[in-house]
Every structure is written in structure tokens, then in C-alpha cells.
Tab-separated table of C-alpha atoms and ligand atoms in Angstrom:
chain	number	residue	atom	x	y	z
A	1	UNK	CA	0.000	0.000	0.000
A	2	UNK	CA	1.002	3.482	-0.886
A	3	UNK	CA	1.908	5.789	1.995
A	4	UNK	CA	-0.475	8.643	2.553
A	5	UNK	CA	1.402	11.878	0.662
A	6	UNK	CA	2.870	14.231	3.052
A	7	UNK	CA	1.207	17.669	3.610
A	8	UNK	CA	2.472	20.041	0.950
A	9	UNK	CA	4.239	23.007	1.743
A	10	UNK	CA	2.214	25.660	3.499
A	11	UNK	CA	0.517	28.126	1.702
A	12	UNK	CA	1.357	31.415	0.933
A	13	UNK	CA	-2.626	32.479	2.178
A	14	UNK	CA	-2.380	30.328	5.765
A	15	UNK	CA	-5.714	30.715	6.564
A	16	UNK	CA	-6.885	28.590	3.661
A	17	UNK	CA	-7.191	24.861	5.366
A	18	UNK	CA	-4.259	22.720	4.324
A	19	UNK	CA	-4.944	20.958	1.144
A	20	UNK	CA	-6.734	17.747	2.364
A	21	UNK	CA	-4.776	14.876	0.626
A	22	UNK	CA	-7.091	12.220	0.917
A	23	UNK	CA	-10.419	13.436	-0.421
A	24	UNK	CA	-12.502	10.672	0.175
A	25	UNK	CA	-13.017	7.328	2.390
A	26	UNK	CA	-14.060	4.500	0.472
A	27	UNK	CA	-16.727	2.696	2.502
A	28	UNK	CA	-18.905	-0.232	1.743
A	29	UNK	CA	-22.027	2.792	0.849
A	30	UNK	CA	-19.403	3.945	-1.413
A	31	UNK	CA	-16.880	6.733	-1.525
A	32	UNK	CA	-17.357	9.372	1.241
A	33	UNK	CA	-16.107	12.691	-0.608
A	34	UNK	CA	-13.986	14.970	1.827
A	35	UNK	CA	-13.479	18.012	-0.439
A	36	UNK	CA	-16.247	19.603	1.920
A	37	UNK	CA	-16.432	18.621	5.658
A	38	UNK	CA	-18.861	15.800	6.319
A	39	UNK	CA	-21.161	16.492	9.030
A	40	UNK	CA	-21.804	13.529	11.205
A	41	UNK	CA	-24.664	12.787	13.629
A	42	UNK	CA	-24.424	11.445	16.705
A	43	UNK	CA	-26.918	8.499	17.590
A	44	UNK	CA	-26.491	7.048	20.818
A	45	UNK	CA	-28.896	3.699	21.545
A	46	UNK	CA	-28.085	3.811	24.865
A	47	UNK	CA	-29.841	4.932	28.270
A	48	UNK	CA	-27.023	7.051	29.769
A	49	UNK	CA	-25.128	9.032	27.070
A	50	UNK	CA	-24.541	12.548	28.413
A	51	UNK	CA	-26.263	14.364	25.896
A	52	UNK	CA	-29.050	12.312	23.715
A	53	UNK	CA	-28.804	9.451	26.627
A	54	UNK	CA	-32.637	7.417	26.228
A	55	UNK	CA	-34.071	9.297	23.309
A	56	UNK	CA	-33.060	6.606	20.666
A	57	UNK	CA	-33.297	3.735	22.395
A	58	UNK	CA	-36.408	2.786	20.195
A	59	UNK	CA	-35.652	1.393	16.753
A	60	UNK	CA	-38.258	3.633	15.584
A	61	UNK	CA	-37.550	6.391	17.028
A	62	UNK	CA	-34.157	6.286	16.030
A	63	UNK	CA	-34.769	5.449	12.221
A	64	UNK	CA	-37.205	8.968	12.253
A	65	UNK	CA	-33.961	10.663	13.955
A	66	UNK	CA	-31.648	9.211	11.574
A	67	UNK	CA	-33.754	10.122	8.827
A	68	UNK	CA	-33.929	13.822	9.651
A	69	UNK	CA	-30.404	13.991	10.242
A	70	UNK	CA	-29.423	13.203	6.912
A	71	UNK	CA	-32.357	15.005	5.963
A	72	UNK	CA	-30.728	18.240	7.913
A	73	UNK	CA	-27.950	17.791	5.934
A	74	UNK	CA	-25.825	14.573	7.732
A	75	UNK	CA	-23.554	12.803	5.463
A	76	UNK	CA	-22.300	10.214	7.793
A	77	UNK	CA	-24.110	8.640	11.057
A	78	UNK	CA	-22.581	7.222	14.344
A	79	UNK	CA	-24.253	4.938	16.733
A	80	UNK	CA	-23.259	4.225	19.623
A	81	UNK	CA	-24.261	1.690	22.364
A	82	UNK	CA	-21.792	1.933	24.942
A	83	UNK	CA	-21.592	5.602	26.733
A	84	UNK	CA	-18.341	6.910	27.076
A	85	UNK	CA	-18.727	9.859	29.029
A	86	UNK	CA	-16.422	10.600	31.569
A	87	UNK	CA	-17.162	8.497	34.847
A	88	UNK	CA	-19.139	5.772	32.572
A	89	UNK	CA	-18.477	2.460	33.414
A	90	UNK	CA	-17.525	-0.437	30.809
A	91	UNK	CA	-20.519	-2.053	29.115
A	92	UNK	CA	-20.477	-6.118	28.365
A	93	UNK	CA	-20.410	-7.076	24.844
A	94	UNK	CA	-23.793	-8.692	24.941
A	95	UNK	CA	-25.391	-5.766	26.270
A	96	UNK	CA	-23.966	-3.321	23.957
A	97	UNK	CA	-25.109	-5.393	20.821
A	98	UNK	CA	-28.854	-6.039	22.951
A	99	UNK	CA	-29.161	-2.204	22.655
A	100	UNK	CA	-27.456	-1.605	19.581
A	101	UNK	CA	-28.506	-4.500	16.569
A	102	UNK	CA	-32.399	-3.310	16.447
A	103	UNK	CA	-31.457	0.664	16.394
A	104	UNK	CA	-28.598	-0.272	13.752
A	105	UNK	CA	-31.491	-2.495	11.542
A	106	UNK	CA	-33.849	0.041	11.476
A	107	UNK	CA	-31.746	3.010	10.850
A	108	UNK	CA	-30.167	1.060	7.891
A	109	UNK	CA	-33.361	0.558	6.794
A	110	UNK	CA	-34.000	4.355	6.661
A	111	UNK	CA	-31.438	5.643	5.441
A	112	UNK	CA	-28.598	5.459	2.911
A	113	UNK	CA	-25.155	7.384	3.850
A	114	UNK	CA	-22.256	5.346	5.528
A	115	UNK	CA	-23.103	4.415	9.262
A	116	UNK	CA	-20.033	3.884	11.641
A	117	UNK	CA	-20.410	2.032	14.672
A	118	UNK	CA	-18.618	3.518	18.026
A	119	UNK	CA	-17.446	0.736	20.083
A	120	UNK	CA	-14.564	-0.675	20.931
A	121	UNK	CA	-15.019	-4.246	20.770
A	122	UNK	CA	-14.174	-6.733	17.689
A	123	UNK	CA	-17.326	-8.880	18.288
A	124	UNK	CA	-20.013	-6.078	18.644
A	125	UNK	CA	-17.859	-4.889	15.202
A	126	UNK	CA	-18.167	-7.544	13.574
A	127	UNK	CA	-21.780	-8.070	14.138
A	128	UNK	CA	-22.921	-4.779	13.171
A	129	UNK	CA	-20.671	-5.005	9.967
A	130	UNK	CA	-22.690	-8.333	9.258
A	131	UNK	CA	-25.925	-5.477	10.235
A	132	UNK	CA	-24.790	-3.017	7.531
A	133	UNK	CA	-22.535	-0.950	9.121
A	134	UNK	CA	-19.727	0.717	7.134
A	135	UNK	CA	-17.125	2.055	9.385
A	136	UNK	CA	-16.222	1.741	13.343
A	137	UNK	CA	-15.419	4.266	15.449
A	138	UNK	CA	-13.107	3.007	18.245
A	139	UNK	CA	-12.445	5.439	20.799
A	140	UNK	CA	-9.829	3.402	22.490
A	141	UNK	CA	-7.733	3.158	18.461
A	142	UNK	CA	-7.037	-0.389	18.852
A	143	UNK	CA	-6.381	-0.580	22.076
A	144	UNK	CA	-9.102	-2.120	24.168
A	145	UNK	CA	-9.228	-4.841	21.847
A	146	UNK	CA	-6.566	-6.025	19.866
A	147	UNK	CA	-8.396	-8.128	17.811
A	148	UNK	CA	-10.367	-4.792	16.539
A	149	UNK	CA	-8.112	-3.668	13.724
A	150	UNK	CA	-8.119	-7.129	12.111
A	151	UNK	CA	-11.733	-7.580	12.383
A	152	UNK	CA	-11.829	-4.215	10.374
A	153	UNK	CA	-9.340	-5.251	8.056
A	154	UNK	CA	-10.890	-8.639	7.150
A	155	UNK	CA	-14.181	-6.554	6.186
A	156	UNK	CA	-12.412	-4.240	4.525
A	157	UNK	CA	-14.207	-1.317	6.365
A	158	UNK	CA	-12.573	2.297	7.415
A	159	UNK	CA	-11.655	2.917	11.232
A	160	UNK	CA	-11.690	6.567	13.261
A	161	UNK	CA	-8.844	5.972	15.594
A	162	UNK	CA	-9.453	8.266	18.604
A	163	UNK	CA	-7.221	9.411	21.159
A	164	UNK	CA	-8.183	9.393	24.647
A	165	UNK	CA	-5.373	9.714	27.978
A	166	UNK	CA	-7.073	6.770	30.365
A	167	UNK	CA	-10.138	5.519	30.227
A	168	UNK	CA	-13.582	7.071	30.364
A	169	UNK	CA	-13.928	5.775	33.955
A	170	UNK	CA	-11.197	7.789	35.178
A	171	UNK	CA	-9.591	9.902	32.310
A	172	UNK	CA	-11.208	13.293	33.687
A	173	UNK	CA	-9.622	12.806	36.991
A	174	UNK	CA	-5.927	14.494	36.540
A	175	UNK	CA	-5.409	14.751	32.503
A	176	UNK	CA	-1.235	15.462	32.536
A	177	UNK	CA	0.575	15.940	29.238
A	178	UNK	CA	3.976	17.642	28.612
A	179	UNK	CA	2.919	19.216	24.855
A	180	UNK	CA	-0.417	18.059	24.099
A	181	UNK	CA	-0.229	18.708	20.632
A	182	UNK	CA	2.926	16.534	19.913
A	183	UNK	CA	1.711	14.005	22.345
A	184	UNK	CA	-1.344	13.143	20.735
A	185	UNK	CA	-0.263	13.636	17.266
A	186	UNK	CA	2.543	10.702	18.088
A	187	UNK	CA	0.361	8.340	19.554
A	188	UNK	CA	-2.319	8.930	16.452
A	189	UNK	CA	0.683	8.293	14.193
A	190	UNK	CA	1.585	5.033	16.303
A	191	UNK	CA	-2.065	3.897	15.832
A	192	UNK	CA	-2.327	4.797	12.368
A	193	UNK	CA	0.752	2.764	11.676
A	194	UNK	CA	-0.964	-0.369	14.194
A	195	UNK	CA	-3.707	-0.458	11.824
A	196	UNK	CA	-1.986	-0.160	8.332
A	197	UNK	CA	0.416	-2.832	9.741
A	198	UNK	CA	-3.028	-5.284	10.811
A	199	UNK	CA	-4.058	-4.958	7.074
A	200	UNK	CA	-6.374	-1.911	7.312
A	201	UNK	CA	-5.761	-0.012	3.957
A	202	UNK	CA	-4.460	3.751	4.570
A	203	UNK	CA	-7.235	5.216	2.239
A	204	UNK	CA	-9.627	3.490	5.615
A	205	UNK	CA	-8.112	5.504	8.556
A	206	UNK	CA	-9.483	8.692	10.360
A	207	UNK	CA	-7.613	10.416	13.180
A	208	UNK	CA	-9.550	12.180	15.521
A	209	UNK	CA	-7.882	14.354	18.768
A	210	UNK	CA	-10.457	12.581	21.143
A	211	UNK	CA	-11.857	16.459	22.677
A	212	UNK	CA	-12.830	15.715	26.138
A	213	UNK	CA	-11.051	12.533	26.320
A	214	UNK	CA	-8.582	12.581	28.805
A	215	UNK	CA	-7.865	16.628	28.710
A	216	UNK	CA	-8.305	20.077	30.286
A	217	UNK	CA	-10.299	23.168	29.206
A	218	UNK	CA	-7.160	24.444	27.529
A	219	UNK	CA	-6.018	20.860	26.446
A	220	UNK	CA	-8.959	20.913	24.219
A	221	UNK	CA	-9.139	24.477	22.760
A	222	UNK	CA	-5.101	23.652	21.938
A	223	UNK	CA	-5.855	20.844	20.156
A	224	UNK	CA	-8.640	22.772	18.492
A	225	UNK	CA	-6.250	25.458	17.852
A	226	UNK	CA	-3.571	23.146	16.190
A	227	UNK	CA	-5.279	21.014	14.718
A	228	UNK	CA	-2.983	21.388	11.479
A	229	UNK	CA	-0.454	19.306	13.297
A	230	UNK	CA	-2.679	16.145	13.316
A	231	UNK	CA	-3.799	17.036	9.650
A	232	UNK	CA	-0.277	17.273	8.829
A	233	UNK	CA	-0.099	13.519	9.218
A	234	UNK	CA	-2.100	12.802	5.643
A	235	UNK	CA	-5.083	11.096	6.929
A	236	UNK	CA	-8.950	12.686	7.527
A	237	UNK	CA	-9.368	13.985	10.778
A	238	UNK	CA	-12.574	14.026	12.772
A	239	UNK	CA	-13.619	16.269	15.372
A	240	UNK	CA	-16.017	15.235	18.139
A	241	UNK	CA	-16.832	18.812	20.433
A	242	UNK	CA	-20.808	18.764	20.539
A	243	UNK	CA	-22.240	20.027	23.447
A	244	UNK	CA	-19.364	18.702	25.496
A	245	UNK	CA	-18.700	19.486	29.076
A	246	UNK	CA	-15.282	21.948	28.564
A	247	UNK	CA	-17.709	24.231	26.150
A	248	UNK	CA	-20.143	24.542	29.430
A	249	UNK	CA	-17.141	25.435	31.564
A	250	UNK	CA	-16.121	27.858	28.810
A	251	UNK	CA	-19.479	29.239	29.200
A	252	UNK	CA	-19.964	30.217	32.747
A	253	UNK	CA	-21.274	26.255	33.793
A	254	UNK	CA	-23.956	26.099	31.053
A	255	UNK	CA	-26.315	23.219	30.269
A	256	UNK	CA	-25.673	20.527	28.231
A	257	UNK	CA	-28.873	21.777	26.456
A	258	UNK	CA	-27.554	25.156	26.006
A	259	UNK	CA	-23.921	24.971	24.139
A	260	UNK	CA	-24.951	24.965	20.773
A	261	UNK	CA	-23.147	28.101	19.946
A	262	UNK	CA	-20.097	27.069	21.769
A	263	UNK	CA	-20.273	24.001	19.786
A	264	UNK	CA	-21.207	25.816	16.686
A	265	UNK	CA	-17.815	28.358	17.467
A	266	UNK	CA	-15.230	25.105	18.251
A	267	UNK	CA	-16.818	23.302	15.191
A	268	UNK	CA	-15.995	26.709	12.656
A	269	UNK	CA	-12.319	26.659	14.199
A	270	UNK	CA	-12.112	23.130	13.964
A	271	UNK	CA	-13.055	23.322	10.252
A	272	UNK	CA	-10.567	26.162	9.443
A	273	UNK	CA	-7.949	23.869	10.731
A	274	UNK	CA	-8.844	21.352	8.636
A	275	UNK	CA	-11.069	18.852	9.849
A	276	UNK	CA	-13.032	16.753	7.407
A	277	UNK	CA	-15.339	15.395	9.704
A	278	UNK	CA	-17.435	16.801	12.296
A	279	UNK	CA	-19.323	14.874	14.877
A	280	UNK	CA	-22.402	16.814	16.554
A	281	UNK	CA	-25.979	16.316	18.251
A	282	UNK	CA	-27.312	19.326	15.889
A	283	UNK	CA	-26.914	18.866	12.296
A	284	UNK	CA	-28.930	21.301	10.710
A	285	UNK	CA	-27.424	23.612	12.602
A	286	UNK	CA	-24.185	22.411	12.434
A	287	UNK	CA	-24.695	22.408	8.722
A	288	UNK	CA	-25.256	25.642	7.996
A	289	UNK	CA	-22.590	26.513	10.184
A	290	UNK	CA	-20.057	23.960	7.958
A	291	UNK	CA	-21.228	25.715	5.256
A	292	UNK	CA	-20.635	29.711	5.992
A	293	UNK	CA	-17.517	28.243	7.262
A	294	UNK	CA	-15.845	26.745	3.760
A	295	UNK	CA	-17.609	29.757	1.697
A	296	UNK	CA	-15.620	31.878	3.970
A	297	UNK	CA	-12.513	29.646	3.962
A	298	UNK	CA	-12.310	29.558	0.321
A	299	UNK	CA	-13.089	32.933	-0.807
B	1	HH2	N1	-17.205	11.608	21.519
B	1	HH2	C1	-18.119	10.831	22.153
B	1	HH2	C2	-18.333	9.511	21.746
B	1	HH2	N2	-17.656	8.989	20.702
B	1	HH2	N3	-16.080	9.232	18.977
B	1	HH2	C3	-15.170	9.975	18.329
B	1	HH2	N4	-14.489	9.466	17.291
B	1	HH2	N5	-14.898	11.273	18.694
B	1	HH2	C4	-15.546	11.859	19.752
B	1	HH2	O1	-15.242	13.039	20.047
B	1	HH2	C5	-16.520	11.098	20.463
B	1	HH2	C6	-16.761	9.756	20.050
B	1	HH2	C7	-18.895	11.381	23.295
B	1	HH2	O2	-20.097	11.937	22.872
B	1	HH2	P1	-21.520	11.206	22.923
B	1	HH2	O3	-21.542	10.000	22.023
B	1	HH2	O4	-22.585	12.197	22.646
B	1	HH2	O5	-21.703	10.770	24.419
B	1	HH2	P2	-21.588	9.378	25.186
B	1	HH2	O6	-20.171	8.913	25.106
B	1	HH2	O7	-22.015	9.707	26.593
B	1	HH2	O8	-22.500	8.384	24.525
């Protein structure tokens, strides 16, 4: 396999986005263009998520939610059966696929851009590949379950590999980096490499910084703010900051209900520095906000 071209040479304008050198992910739905920012929604089938926790628990429900999402303007969906909040506790394998195969049916019935799954385990994987999914989105990149990375590459389906400092049990508790920005652009790099060496083709990795995984207030908005140095690494990069807890510190101790411009700020800067993929509870806002945000960036 080829190795992913290295970021050209900056720009002479550097507040165009760096050049994106891989513009699309092949998935089994088909290619995923990147030339504009894919906004993902967030689907969680599960009773505790910290945001949309119990609301698509219901196969029905969720297919309706799915289909306005892509409706709104979604080009990708995740769902998610295992909460990974900070403070959540581990959920068996059996559970997770109890909550998640009836949610991931019905929404594939609904609904026709590429679903990822976010878990970390090779069997739930696996089983919602056999279901229709068309990525997986492990939080844990490979690391919770070894096995992950070859499941994916045996299917032949795409991977986000997130980075997170702990786990979401007890990553909030003392985050401690010496340069956050190097630190988590090496261990994406040592991931990226993990999977490429278990089979998974380099056109079928996504980095993502893992915001609110294992980092401060500041951690986050640096990551935000140099986000070019993860981009610099030649693969899509996906951003995850809706709603999440650092914006309502940001904010004075606001509601999870009320940081949709805080999430709507984080996701423009996030997109200026390059991101391709953007991971958020509100996609028709979120949309437009993708939108003004490229018109502006390529003017
Ligand atoms: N954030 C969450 C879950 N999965 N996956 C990626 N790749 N990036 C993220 O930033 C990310 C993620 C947390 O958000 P949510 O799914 O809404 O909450 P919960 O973990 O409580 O289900």
C-alpha cells in the first residue's frame, strides 16, 4: 500500500485549510467525498449518554432521527451503544449489541449514507458489519481490543482511531501531558501505523484528537487550535466537540442543552484547521454553520 502523501508546503494564504490529501473514504455505501467537511450525527442507543442518553433507544424512534439527520444535511451517522462519558463504566459485549442490533437495523433501513459504529469491541464490530454498518469508530484506536483492527481489516471497512489519555472511567480525573499537541499527534501516528500494519488499507483511517477525552479546558481548545499538526499527518481527521462538558465550563457552567453556539464556534475553528469530519448532536445547525464556514474559507 502506498503511503499517505505528506502535507504540501504551506501556503502562501495560511488561513486557507491545508490541502486535504485524501479526499474521500471508500466505505462499503461507497466513496465518502472529503473536499467539503462531512457532518456527522451522533446516535447514541443507549440509556445514559450525556447528551441524547434514552431518546433513541427505540428502533423507531431512532430510524425517524436518523432520517432527519441526513435530511438536515448529515452525510455520515454514528451509533453508539456503549456511553463513554467521563465516569461511565464499561458495558459487556452482549449488552452493547442487545441495545445496539435493532437501532442499527432500522436506521439502515432508513437511510442510505455510511453508518459507523462507536465501540470498541471486535465482536459487537463484527456483528454490526454483518448489520450493515460501514465504518467503526473506536475510541480506544485499537487498544481495548486487539483483535479490533483485524476484524476491520478482514471486512475491509474504514476505522476513526481516537485518542483518549485513560479511560472514560477515570480519564477526567488528573489529565497530565507535557505538549499536548505533539503528544497526541505521536500516539495517532503510532495507531495509524498499528492499523496499516493489521491490514487496514491507509485510504480506511481517520484520526480524531479525542476532545474531552482525557484533557483540560485548555487541552482541548489547543488541540482545536492546532489542529494542522494532526492534519499534517495525511489522513482525515474528525472532530467530536458537541455540546461537550469543557464548552459549558467555557461558558460560565452552562447546560448541556444550552452549548450549541459554543459548539457551533469550536466546530468553525475546527473546520478552518482542517477537519473533514465533524461529529455533533445538531446537524442542521451544524450544517449551515459547515457551510458559511468553507464559503468563507475559500473565498
Ligand atoms: N465523543 C463521544 C463519543 N464517541 N467518537 C469519536 N471518534 N470522537 C468523539 O469526540 C466522540 C466519540 C462522546 O459523545 P456522545 O456520544 O454524545 O456521548 P456518550 O459517550 O455519553 O455516549
Amino acid at each position: 500500500m502506498a503511503s499517505p502523501p505528506r502535507q504540501p508546503a504551506p501556503e502562501a494564504d495560511s488561513r486557507l485549510p491545508p490541502a486535504g490529501p485524501r479526499p474521500a473514504l471508500r466505505t462499503r455505501a461507497g466513496t465518502l467525498a472529503l473536499d467539503r467537511t462531512v457532518v456527522v450525527g451522533v446516535l447514541n442507543a443507549t440509556p445514559d449518554s450525556f447528551s441524547d442518553g434514552g431518546l433513541h433507544q427505540d428502533p423507531g424512534r431512532a430510524a425517524a432521527a436518523a432520517a432527519q439527520m441526513v435530511a438536515e444535511g448529515a452525510g455520515m451517522l454514528d451509533l453508539g451503544a456503549e456511553s463513554t462519558r467521563p465516569g461511565a463504566v464499561p458495558v459487556p459485549a452482549d449488552e452493547e449489541l442487545r441495545r445496539l442490533l435493532p437501532v442499527l437495523r432500522a436506521v439502515r433501513a432508513a437511510v442510505r449514507v455510511p453508518l459507523s459504529v462507536d465501540t470498541m469491541k471486535s465482536s459487537v464490530a463484527e456483528a454490526a458489519i454483518a448489520e450493515g454498518a460501514d465504518l467503526v469508530n473506536d475510541v480506544s484506536a485499537g487498544r481495548q481490543d486487539p483483535a479490533l483492527f483485524a476484524s476491520c481489516a478482514a471486512a475491509g471497512v474504514p476505522i476513526v482511531l481516537m485518542h483518549m489519555q485513560g479511560t472514560p472511567a477515570t480519564m477526567q480525573a488528573e489529565p497530565r501531558y507535557g505538549d499536548v499537541v505533539g503528544e497526541v499527534t505521536s500516539f495517532l501516528a503510532e495507531r495509524a501505523a498499528a492499523a496499516r500494519a493489521a491490514g487496514i488499507a491507509p485510504e480506511g483511517i481517520v484520526l480524531d484528537p479525542g476532545i474531552g477525552f482525557g484533557k483540560t479546558v485548555g487541552q482541548n481548545c489547543r488541540l482545536i487550535r492546532r489542529l494542522d499538526a494532526l492534519v499534517a499527518l495525511g489522513y482525515p481527521v474528525l472532530v467530536g466537540v458537541s455540546r461537550k462538558s469543557f464548552l459549558g465550563r467555557l461558558l460560565g457552567g452552562r447546560d448541556v442543552g444550552a452549548r450549541l453556539f459554543g459548539t457551533a464556534a469550536a466546530v468553525a475553528l475546527a473546520v478552518a484547521g482542517g477537519a473533514k469530519l465533524v461529529r455533533v448532536h445538531d446537524v442542521a445547525a451544524i450544517h449551515d454553520v459547515v457551510v458559511v464556514s468553507e464559503a468563507v474559507l475559500g473565498a
